[in-house]
Coordinates of C-alpha atoms in Angstrom, one line a residue:
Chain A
X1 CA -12.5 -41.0 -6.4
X2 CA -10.1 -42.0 -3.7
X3 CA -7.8 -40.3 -1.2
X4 CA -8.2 -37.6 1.3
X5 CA -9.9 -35.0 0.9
X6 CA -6.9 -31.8 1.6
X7 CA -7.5 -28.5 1.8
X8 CA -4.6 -26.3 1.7
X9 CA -4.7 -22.6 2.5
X10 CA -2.8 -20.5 0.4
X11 CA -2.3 -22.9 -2.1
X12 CA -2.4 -20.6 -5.8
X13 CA 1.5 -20.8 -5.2
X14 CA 5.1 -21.2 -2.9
X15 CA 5.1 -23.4 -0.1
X16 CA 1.0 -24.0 -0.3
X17 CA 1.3 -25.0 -3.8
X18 CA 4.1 -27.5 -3.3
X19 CA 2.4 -29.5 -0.9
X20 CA -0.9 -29.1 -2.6
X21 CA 1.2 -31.1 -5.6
X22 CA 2.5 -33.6 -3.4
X23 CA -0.8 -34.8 -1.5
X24 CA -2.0 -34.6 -5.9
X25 CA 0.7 -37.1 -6.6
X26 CA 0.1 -38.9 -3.5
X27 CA -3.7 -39.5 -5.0
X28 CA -5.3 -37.3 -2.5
X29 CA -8.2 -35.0 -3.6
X30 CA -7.2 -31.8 -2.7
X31 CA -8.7 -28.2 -2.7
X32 CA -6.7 -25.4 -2.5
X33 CA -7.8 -21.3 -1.4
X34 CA -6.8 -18.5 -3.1
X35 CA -6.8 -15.2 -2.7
X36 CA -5.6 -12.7 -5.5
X37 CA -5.4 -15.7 -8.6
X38 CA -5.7 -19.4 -8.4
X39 CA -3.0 -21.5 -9.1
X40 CA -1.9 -21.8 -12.4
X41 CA -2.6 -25.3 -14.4
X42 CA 0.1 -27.0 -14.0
X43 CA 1.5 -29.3 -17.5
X44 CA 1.1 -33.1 -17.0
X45 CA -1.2 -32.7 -13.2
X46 CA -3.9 -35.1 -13.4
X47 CA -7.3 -33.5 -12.0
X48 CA -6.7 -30.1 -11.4
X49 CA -6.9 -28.5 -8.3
X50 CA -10.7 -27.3 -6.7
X51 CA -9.6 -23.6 -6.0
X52 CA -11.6 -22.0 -3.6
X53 CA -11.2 -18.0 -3.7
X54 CA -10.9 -17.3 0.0
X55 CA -9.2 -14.4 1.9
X56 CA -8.9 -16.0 5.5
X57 CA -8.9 -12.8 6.9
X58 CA -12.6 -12.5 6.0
X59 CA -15.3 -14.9 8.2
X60 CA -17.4 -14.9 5.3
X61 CA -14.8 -15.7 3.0
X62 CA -14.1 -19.1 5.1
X63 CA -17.5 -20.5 5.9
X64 CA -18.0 -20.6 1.8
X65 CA -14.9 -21.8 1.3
X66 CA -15.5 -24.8 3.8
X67 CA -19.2 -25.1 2.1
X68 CA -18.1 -25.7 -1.5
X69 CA -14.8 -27.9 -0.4
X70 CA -17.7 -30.3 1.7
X71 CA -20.4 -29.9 -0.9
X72 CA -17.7 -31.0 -3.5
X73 CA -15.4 -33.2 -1.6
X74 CA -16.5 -33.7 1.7
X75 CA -14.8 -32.7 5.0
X76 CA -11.4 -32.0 5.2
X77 CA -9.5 -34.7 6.9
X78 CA -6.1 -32.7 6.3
X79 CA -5.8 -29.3 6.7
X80 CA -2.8 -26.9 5.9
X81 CA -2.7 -23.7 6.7
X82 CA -0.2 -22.0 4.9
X83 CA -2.1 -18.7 3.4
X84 CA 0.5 -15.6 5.3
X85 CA 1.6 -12.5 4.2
X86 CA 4.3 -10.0 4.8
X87 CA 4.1 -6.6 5.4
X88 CA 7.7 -5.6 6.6
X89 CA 9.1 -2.9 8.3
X90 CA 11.3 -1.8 11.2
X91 CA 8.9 -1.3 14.7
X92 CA 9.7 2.5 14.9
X93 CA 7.6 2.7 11.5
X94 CA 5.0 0.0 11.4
X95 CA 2.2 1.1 12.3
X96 CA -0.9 0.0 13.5
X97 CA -2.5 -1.3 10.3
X98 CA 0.6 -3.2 9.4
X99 CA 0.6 -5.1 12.3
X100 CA -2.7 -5.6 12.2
X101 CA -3.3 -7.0 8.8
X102 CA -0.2 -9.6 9.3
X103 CA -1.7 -10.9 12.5
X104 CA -5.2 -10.8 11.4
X105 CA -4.2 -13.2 8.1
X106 CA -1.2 -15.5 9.5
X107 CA -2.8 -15.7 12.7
X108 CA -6.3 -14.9 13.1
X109 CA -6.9 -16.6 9.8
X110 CA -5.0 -19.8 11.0
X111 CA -7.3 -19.8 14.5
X112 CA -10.6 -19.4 11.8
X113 CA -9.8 -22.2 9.2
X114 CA -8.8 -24.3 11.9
X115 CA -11.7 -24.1 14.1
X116 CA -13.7 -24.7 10.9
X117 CA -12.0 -27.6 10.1
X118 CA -11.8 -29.3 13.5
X119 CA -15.8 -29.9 14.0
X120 CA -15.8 -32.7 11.2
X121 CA -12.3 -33.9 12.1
X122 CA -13.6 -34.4 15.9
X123 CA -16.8 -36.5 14.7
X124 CA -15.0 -38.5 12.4
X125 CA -12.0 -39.6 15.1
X126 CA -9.5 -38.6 13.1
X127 CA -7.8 -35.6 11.3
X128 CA -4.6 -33.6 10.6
X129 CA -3.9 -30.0 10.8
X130 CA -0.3 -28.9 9.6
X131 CA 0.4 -24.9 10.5
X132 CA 3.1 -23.7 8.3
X133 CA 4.9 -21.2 10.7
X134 CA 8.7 -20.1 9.6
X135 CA 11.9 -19.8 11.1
X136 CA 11.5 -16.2 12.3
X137 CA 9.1 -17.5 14.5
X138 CA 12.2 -18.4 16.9
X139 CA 15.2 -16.3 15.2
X140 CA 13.3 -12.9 15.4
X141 CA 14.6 -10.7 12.1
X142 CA 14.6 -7.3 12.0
X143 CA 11.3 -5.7 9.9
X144 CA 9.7 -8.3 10.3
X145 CA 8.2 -8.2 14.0
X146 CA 4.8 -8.6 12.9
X147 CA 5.4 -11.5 10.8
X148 CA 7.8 -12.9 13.5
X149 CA 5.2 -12.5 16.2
X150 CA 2.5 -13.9 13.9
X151 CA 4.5 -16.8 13.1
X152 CA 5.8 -18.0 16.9
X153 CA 1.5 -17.3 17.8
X154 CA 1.1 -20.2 15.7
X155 CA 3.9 -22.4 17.9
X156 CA 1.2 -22.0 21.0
X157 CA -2.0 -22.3 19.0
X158 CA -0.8 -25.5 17.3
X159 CA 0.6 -26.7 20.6
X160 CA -2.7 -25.5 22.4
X161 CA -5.0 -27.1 19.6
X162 CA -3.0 -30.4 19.3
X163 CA -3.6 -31.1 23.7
X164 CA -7.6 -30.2 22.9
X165 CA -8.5 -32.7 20.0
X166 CA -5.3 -35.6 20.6
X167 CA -8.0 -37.6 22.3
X168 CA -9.9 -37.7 19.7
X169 CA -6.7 -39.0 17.2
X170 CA -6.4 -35.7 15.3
X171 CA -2.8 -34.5 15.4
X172 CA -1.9 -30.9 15.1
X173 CA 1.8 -29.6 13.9
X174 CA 4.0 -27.2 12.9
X175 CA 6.5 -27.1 9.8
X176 CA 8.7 -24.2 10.0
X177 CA 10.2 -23.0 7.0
X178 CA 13.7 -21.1 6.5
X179 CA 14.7 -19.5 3.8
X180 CA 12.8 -21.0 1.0
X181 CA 12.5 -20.4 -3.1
X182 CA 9.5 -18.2 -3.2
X183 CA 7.6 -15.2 -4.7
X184 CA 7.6 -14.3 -1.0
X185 CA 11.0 -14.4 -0.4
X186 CA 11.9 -12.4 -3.6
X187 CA 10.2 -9.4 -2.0
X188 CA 12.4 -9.6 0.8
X189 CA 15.6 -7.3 0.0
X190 CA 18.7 -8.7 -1.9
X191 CA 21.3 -8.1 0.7
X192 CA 19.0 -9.2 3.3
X193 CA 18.5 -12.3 2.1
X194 CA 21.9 -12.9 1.1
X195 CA 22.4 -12.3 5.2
X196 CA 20.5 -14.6 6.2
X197 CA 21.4 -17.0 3.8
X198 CA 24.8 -16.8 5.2
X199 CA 24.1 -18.2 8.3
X200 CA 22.5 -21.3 6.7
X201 CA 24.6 -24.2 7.2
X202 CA 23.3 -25.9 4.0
X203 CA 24.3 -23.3 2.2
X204 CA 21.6 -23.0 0.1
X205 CA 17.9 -22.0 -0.4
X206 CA 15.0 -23.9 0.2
X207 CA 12.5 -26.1 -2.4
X208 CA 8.9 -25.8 -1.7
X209 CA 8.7 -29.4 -2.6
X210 CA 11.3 -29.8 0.6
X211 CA 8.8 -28.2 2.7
X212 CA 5.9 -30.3 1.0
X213 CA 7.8 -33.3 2.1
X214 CA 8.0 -32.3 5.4
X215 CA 3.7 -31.5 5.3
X216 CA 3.6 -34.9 3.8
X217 CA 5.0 -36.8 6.4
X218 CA 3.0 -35.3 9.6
X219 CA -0.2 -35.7 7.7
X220 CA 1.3 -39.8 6.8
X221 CA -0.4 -42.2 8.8
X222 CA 3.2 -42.6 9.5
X223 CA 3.3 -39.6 11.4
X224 CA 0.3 -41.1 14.0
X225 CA 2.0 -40.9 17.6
X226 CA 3.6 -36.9 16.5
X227 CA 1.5 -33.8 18.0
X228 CA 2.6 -30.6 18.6
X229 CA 6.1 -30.6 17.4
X230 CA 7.8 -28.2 15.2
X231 CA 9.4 -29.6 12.0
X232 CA 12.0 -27.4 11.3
X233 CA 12.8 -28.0 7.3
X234 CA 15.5 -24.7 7.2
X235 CA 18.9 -26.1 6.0
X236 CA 20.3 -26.1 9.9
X237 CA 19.6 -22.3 10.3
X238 CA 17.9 -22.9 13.7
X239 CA 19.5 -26.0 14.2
X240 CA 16.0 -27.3 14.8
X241 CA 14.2 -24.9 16.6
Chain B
X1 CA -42.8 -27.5 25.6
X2 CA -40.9 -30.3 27.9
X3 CA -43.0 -33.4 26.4
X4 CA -41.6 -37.1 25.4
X5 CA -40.5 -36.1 22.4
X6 CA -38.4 -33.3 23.4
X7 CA -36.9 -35.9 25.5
X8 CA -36.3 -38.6 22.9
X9 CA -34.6 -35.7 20.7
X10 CA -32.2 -34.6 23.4
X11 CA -31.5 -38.1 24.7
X12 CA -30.7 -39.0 20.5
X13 CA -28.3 -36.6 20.6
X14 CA -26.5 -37.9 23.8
X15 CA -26.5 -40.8 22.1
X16 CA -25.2 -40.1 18.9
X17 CA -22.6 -37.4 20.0
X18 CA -21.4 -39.1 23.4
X19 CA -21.8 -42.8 22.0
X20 CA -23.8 -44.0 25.0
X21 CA -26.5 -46.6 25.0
X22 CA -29.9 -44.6 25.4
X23 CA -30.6 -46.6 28.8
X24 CA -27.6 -44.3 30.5
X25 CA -29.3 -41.3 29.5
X26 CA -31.7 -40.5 32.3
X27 CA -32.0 -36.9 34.6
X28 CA -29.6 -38.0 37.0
X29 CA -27.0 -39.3 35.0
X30 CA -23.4 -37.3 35.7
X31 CA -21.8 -36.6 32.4
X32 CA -18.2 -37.0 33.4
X33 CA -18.8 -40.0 35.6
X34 CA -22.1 -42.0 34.5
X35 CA -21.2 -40.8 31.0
X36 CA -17.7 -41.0 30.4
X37 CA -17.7 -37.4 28.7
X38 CA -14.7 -35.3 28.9
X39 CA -14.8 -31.4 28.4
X40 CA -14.5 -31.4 24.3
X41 CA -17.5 -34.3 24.4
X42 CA -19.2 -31.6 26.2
X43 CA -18.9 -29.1 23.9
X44 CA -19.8 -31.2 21.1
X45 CA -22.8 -32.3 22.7
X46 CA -23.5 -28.5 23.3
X47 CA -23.3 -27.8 19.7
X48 CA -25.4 -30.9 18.6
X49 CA -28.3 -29.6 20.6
X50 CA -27.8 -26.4 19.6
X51 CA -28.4 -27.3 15.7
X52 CA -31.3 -30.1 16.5
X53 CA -33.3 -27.2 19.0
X54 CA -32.0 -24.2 17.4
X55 CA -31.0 -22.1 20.5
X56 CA -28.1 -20.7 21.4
X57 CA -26.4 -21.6 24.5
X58 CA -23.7 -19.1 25.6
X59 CA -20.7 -20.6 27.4
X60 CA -21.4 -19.3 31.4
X61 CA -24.7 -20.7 31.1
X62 CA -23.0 -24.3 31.1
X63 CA -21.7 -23.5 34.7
X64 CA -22.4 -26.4 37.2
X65 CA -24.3 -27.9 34.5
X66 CA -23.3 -31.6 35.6
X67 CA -25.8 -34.0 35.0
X68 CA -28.2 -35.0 32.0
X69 CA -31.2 -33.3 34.3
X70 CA -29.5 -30.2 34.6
X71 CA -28.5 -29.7 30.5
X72 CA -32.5 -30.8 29.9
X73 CA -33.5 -28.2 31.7
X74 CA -31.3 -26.1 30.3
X75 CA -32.6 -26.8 26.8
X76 CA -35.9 -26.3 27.9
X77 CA -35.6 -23.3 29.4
X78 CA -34.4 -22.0 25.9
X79 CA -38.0 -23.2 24.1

């Protein structure tokens, strides 16, 4: 056994997946939560992924989680969060439960893992903790204010975070995602997404694996002297913000 | 219950959490200027005594809680 030991939040599939591949290939042990199904075996993987089942909406659901990953792997020394969910809609009829539930997961959830993670991280003088927020975060789109405001929470919680535990050598950052190849973006509507995507200078949708790259590199001990930035990986449509 | 070994188990954990030789640990060492601890050591500390005496220590009692003295009692207090 060699590598890191990752864990990666929403990992079953999309974006989470991806990167959950990448630190694989890189030789990294990596575990992986789950919330409806775990990620499907993938043809040719080597060891196969620990999936943890693990709504991080639910405390509960986190502590065990975190219990298995260190009674099986040890502590995390990366962490990606990148478990979200959409619930969209247009302000004048989201109510209260739809906000709710979208904050609770992409944000709340984020603030929970994290703080779980961090204790270990802080004791062992090092760590890395990549958010994966999105585009919207700064663009805004309409029906999705929830999500939006979800996403930019994570900008100042990653930001906050990274000032707390940088002198300890643990590095926290953000990886924002435009429009990218995923079951989540099929639920988005047709014509919507052929809006957006026509404001992408690239042209093009997104890879996860381009994300994954991106996730790669802040958690590279390459990455050492970067804290609290925002990796935009979105084909130019924020032009890096 | 504020005996030797209550001190030699508090004092351990100032060592081992704020990496300080166990000579430096004494009542009237100041934690930020004796100790070299900044807030998060603090907090770590906090949590390390909260695990090895099993009290809870809720975040206002730690006001003006300065100096090694000051956190013992605090611990003791809570026994």
């Amino acid at each position: 056994m060699s590598g890191r030991v990752v864990l990666v939040t929403g990992g079953s599939r999309g974006i989470g997946l991806a990167c959950a591949r990448r630190f694989q290939a890189l030789g990294d042990q990596v575990a992986v939560t789950y919330r409806t199904s775990p990620p499907a075996p993938s043809e040719g993987a080597g060891e196969p992924l620990l999936a943890l089942r693990c709504d991080v909406a639910v405390p509960e659901d986190v502590e065990a989680a975190f219990s298995r990953l260190e009674a099986e792997l040890g502590p995390a020394e990366v962490l990606v969060c990148s478990a979200g969910i959409t619930d969209d809609g247009l302000l004048m009829r989201m109510s209260e439960e739809r906000w709710h539930a979208v904050i609770e997961t992409n944000l709340t959830g984020t603030f929970r893992v994290a703080k779980r993670a961090i204790g270990p991280m802080l004791k062992a003088r090092r760590g890395r903790i990549v958010l994966i927020s999105s585009a919207v975060a700064y663009l805004g789109n309409a029906g999705q204010a929830n999500y939006a405001a979800s996403k930019a929470g994570l900008v100042g919680f990653a930001r906050s975070l990274a000032r707390e535990v940088a002198g300890r050598s643990v590095t926290v950052n953000v990886v924002a995602p435009g429009l990218i190849d995923t079951d989540m973006l099929s639920a988005l509507a047709e014509e919507h997404t052929a809006a957006l995507l026509s404001r992408v200078p690239l042209a093009r949708l997104g890879d996860a694996a381009e994300v994954a790259a991106a996730v790669e590199y802040l958690a590279s001990a390459g990455a050492g002297y970067v804290t609290g930035s925002v990796l935009a990986v979105d084909g130019g449509l924020g032009m890096g913000h | 219950m504020a005996d030797e070994a209550t001190f030699d188990k508090f004092r351990s954990c100032a060592v081992e959490v704020l990496q300080v030789p166990a000579e430096k640990v004494v009542p009237e060492a100041s934690f930020s200027g004796d100790l070299d601890a900044d807030s998060l050591d603090l907090v770590e500390f906090v949590m390390a005594l909260e695990e090895a005496f099993e009290i809870t220590v809720d975040e206002s009692e730690l006001q003006g809680v300065e100096t090694v003295g000051q956190a013992y009692e605090l611990v003791t207090s809570k026994l």
